[in-house]
Amino acid sequence: MNVQRCLDILREIKDVAFATVDENGFPQIRIIDVMIVENEKLYFCTARGKDFYHQIITNGQVAITGMNKEFQMVRLNGKAEKLEENKKWMDRIFEENPSMNAVYPDESRYVLEAFCIEKGDVEFFDLGKEPIVRESFTLGNTMAKEAGFLITDSCIHCGKCERICPQKCIIDCKINQKHCLHCGLCAEECPVNAIIKRGK
């Protein structure tokens, strides 16, 4: 798995959830089409009159997620940038997504603005495998963020975390991050509080 394949999965799903925050800081979510994916970049569009457009212009931060029929989920958190040469981009988007012509016929397509996400964090989460598979990637030149849990040197090697882990991803007091659910059960049940959240 890699960043491009994760973006390809979002494009294959096409109708995915996009989340932003409004002017009062409240979360807002809607289904938006992923219009183009190429060169580790994701492209979408929205109309200038929509609240979604104004939230992106104001803040730029977008969270995207989708799950396919194989129970593979992709999450993308990044900054959306409005593209220049909008007419050119809208023509290309409509060429690659012809169903858009029925929604915005003829010249009405130009009320839409094209956006690109080329920097952010990407997570792949495969619930269709046993054990589950989780991988994280960066988009563009962003810094990778650590997630999940870590067993520290305070561990007394009692083995409780290994016995209770739902995915059996703890062996010899080490967590295999690729198969970790990030559920936190090991941290909750550790008798000496030796397990901490990564990235804190």
CSV table of C-alpha atoms in Angstrom, one decimal:
chain,number,residue,atom,x,y,z
A,1,MET,CA,0.0,0.0,0.0
A,2,ASN,CA,1.1,3.6,-0.7
A,3,VAL,CA,-0.3,7.1,-0.8
A,4,GLN,CA,-1.3,6.9,-4.5
A,5,ARG,CA,-3.2,3.7,-4.0
A,6,CYS,CA,-5.0,5.2,-1.0
A,7,LEU,CA,-6.1,8.1,-3.1
A,8,ASP,CA,-7.1,5.7,-5.9
A,9,ILE,CA,-9.4,3.9,-3.5
A,10,LEU,CA,-11.1,7.2,-2.6
A,11,ARG,CA,-11.5,7.9,-6.3
A,12,GLU,CA,-12.9,4.4,-6.9
A,13,ILE,CA,-15.4,4.9,-4.1
A,14,LYS,CA,-16.0,8.5,-5.5
A,15,ASP,CA,-18.8,9.6,-3.2
A,16,VAL,CA,-17.0,10.1,0.1
A,17,ALA,CA,-17.5,12.1,3.3
A,18,PHE,CA,-15.8,15.6,3.5
A,19,ALA,CA,-15.8,17.3,6.9
A,20,THR,CA,-15.0,20.9,7.7
A,21,VAL,CA,-15.9,23.3,10.6
A,22,ASP,CA,-18.3,26.2,10.3
A,23,GLU,CA,-17.9,29.8,11.5
A,24,ASN,CA,-18.9,28.8,15.0
A,25,GLY,CA,-16.4,25.9,15.2
A,26,PHE,CA,-19.1,23.2,14.7
A,27,PRO,CA,-18.3,20.2,12.6
A,28,GLN,CA,-20.0,20.0,9.2
A,29,ILE,CA,-20.0,16.9,6.9
A,30,ARG,CA,-21.3,16.1,3.5
A,31,ILE,CA,-20.8,13.7,0.6
A,32,ILE,CA,-18.6,15.0,-2.2
A,33,ASP,CA,-17.3,13.4,-5.3
A,34,VAL,CA,-13.6,12.8,-5.7
A,35,MET,CA,-13.2,14.1,-9.3
A,36,ILE,CA,-9.5,13.4,-10.1
A,37,VAL,CA,-6.6,11.7,-8.5
A,38,GLU,CA,-3.1,11.8,-9.9
A,39,ASN,CA,0.5,12.4,-8.9
A,40,GLU,CA,-0.4,11.9,-5.2
A,41,LYS,CA,-3.0,14.8,-5.4
A,42,LEU,CA,-6.7,14.7,-4.9
A,43,TYR,CA,-9.1,17.1,-6.8
A,44,PHE,CA,-12.7,18.0,-6.0
A,45,CYS,CA,-15.0,21.0,-6.7
A,46,THR,CA,-17.9,22.8,-5.1
A,47,ALA,CA,-20.2,25.8,-6.0
A,48,ARG,CA,-19.3,29.3,-4.8
A,49,GLY,CA,-22.7,29.7,-3.1
A,50,LYS,CA,-22.4,26.7,-0.8
A,51,ASP,CA,-21.4,26.8,2.8
A,52,PHE,CA,-18.8,24.1,2.1
A,53,TYR,CA,-17.1,26.5,-0.3
A,54,HIS,CA,-16.9,29.3,2.3
A,55,GLN,CA,-15.7,27.0,5.0
A,56,ILE,CA,-12.8,25.9,2.8
A,57,ILE,CA,-11.9,29.4,1.8
A,58,THR,CA,-12.0,30.5,5.4
A,59,ASN,CA,-10.1,27.6,6.9
A,60,GLY,CA,-8.8,25.2,4.2
A,61,GLN,CA,-8.7,22.2,6.5
A,62,VAL,CA,-10.6,19.2,5.2
A,63,ALA,CA,-11.0,15.7,6.6
A,64,ILE,CA,-12.1,13.0,4.1
A,65,THR,CA,-13.0,9.4,4.6
A,66,GLY,CA,-14.6,6.5,2.6
A,67,MET,CA,-14.9,2.7,2.8
A,68,ASN,CA,-15.2,0.3,-0.1
A,69,LYS,CA,-17.0,-3.0,-0.3
A,70,GLU,CA,-13.8,-4.9,0.9
A,71,PHE,CA,-14.0,-2.9,4.2
A,72,GLN,CA,-10.9,-1.0,3.3
A,73,MET,CA,-11.1,2.5,4.8
A,74,VAL,CA,-9.0,5.5,3.8
A,75,ARG,CA,-8.8,8.7,5.8
A,76,LEU,CA,-7.2,11.9,4.5
A,77,ASN,CA,-6.7,15.1,6.6
A,78,GLY,CA,-5.2,18.0,4.6
A,79,LYS,CA,-5.4,21.5,3.4
A,80,ALA,CA,-7.5,22.3,0.3
A,81,GLU,CA,-6.1,24.9,-2.1
A,82,LYS,CA,-8.2,26.7,-4.7
A,83,LEU,CA,-6.8,26.2,-8.2
A,84,GLU,CA,-6.0,28.9,-10.7
A,85,GLU,CA,-7.3,28.6,-14.3
A,86,ASN,CA,-10.6,27.4,-12.9
A,87,LYS,CA,-12.3,27.2,-16.4
A,88,LYS,CA,-9.6,24.8,-17.6
A,89,TRP,CA,-9.9,22.6,-14.5
A,90,MET,CA,-13.7,22.5,-14.6
A,91,ASP,CA,-13.7,21.5,-18.3
A,92,ARG,CA,-11.3,18.7,-17.4
A,93,ILE,CA,-13.4,17.6,-14.4
A,94,PHE,CA,-16.5,17.5,-16.5
A,95,GLU,CA,-14.7,15.5,-19.2
A,96,GLU,CA,-13.6,12.9,-16.7
A,97,ASN,CA,-16.9,12.9,-14.8
A,98,PRO,CA,-19.6,13.2,-17.5
A,99,SER,CA,-22.5,12.7,-15.1
A,100,MET,CA,-21.8,16.2,-13.9
A,101,ASN,CA,-23.3,17.6,-17.1
A,102,ALA,CA,-26.8,16.6,-15.9
A,103,VAL,CA,-26.3,18.5,-12.7
A,104,TYR,CA,-24.6,21.6,-14.0
A,105,PRO,CA,-25.5,21.8,-17.8
A,106,ASP,CA,-23.7,24.1,-20.2
A,107,GLU,CA,-22.1,27.2,-18.8
A,108,SER,CA,-23.5,26.7,-15.3
A,109,ARG,CA,-20.5,24.5,-14.6
A,110,TYR,CA,-18.4,27.6,-14.0
A,111,VAL,CA,-20.2,28.4,-10.8
A,112,LEU,CA,-18.1,25.6,-9.4
A,113,GLU,CA,-14.5,26.1,-8.2
A,114,ALA,CA,-11.8,23.4,-8.3
A,115,PHE,CA,-9.7,22.5,-5.3
A,116,CYS,CA,-6.6,20.3,-4.8
A,117,ILE,CA,-5.2,18.6,-1.7
A,118,GLU,CA,-1.5,17.8,-2.0
A,119,LYS,CA,-0.4,18.0,1.6
A,120,GLY,CA,-1.7,16.1,4.6
A,121,ASP,CA,-1.9,12.8,6.5
A,122,VAL,CA,-3.3,9.6,5.0
A,123,GLU,CA,-4.4,6.4,6.8
A,124,PHE,CA,-5.3,3.1,5.3
A,125,PHE,CA,-7.3,0.8,7.6
A,126,ASP,CA,-8.3,-2.7,6.3
A,127,LEU,CA,-11.0,-4.3,8.4
A,128,GLY,CA,-11.4,-7.1,5.9
A,129,LYS,CA,-8.3,-8.9,7.0
A,130,GLU,CA,-7.4,-10.8,10.2
A,131,PRO,CA,-5.6,-9.3,11.9
A,132,ILE,CA,-6.6,-5.9,10.7
A,133,VAL,CA,-4.1,-3.9,8.8
A,134,ARG,CA,-3.4,-0.2,9.5
A,135,GLU,CA,-0.8,2.0,7.6
A,136,SER,CA,-0.1,5.7,7.8
A,137,PHE,CA,1.4,7.9,5.1
A,138,THR,CA,2.2,11.6,4.5
A,139,LEU,CA,1.0,13.5,1.5
A,140,GLY,CA,3.5,16.1,0.3
A,141,ASN,CA,6.2,17.3,2.7
A,142,THR,CA,4.2,17.1,5.9
A,143,MET,CA,5.5,15.6,9.1
A,144,ALA,CA,4.2,12.1,10.0
A,145,LYS,CA,2.1,12.0,13.1
A,146,GLU,CA,2.4,9.0,15.5
A,147,ALA,CA,-0.8,7.3,16.7
A,148,GLY,CA,-1.7,4.3,18.8
A,149,PHE,CA,0.0,3.2,22.0
A,150,LEU,CA,3.5,2.4,23.2
A,151,ILE,CA,4.7,0.1,26.0
A,152,THR,CA,7.3,2.0,28.0
A,153,ASP,CA,10.2,0.8,30.2
A,154,SER,CA,7.9,0.8,33.2
A,155,CYS,CA,6.5,-2.5,31.9
A,156,ILE,CA,6.7,-5.4,34.5
A,157,HIS,CA,6.2,-8.1,31.8
A,158,CYS,CA,3.0,-9.5,33.4
A,159,GLY,CA,1.6,-10.4,30.0
A,160,LYS,CA,-1.9,-9.0,30.7
A,161,CYS,CA,-1.8,-6.7,27.6
A,162,GLU,CA,-0.9,-9.7,25.4
A,163,ARG,CA,-3.8,-11.8,26.7
A,164,ILE,CA,-6.5,-9.1,26.3
A,165,CYS,CA,-5.5,-7.5,23.0
A,166,PRO,CA,-8.4,-8.0,20.6
A,167,GLN,CA,-6.1,-8.4,17.6
A,168,LYS,CA,-3.3,-10.2,19.4
A,169,CYS,CA,-0.8,-7.6,18.1
A,170,ILE,CA,1.2,-7.5,21.4
A,171,ILE,CA,4.1,-9.9,21.5
A,172,ASP,CA,7.0,-9.8,24.0
A,173,CYS,CA,5.6,-6.5,25.4
A,174,LYS,CA,5.9,-4.8,22.0
A,175,ILE,CA,2.9,-3.5,20.0
A,176,ASN,CA,2.8,-4.3,16.3
A,177,GLN,CA,1.5,-1.0,15.1
A,178,LYS,CA,0.4,-2.4,11.7
A,179,HIS,CA,-2.3,-4.5,13.4
A,180,CYS,CA,-3.3,-2.3,16.3
A,181,LEU,CA,-6.9,-1.1,16.6
A,182,HIS,CA,-5.9,1.9,18.7
A,183,CYS,CA,-8.7,0.9,21.1
A,184,GLY,CA,-6.6,1.6,24.2
A,185,LEU,CA,-7.7,-1.6,26.1
A,186,CYS,CA,-4.1,-2.4,26.9
A,187,ALA,CA,-3.5,1.0,28.4
A,188,GLU,CA,-6.7,0.9,30.4
A,189,GLU,CA,-5.9,-2.5,31.9
A,190,CYS,CA,-2.1,-2.2,32.5
A,191,PRO,CA,-1.6,-2.7,36.2
A,192,VAL,CA,1.4,-0.3,36.3
A,193,ASN,CA,0.3,2.3,33.7
A,194,ALA,CA,3.2,1.4,31.5
A,195,ILE,CA,1.3,1.9,28.3
A,196,ILE,CA,1.0,5.5,26.9
A,197,LYS,CA,-0.5,7.1,23.8
A,198,ARG,CA,2.0,7.8,21.1
A,199,GLY,CA,2.6,11.3,20.0
A,200,LYS,CA,1.7,12.9,23.3
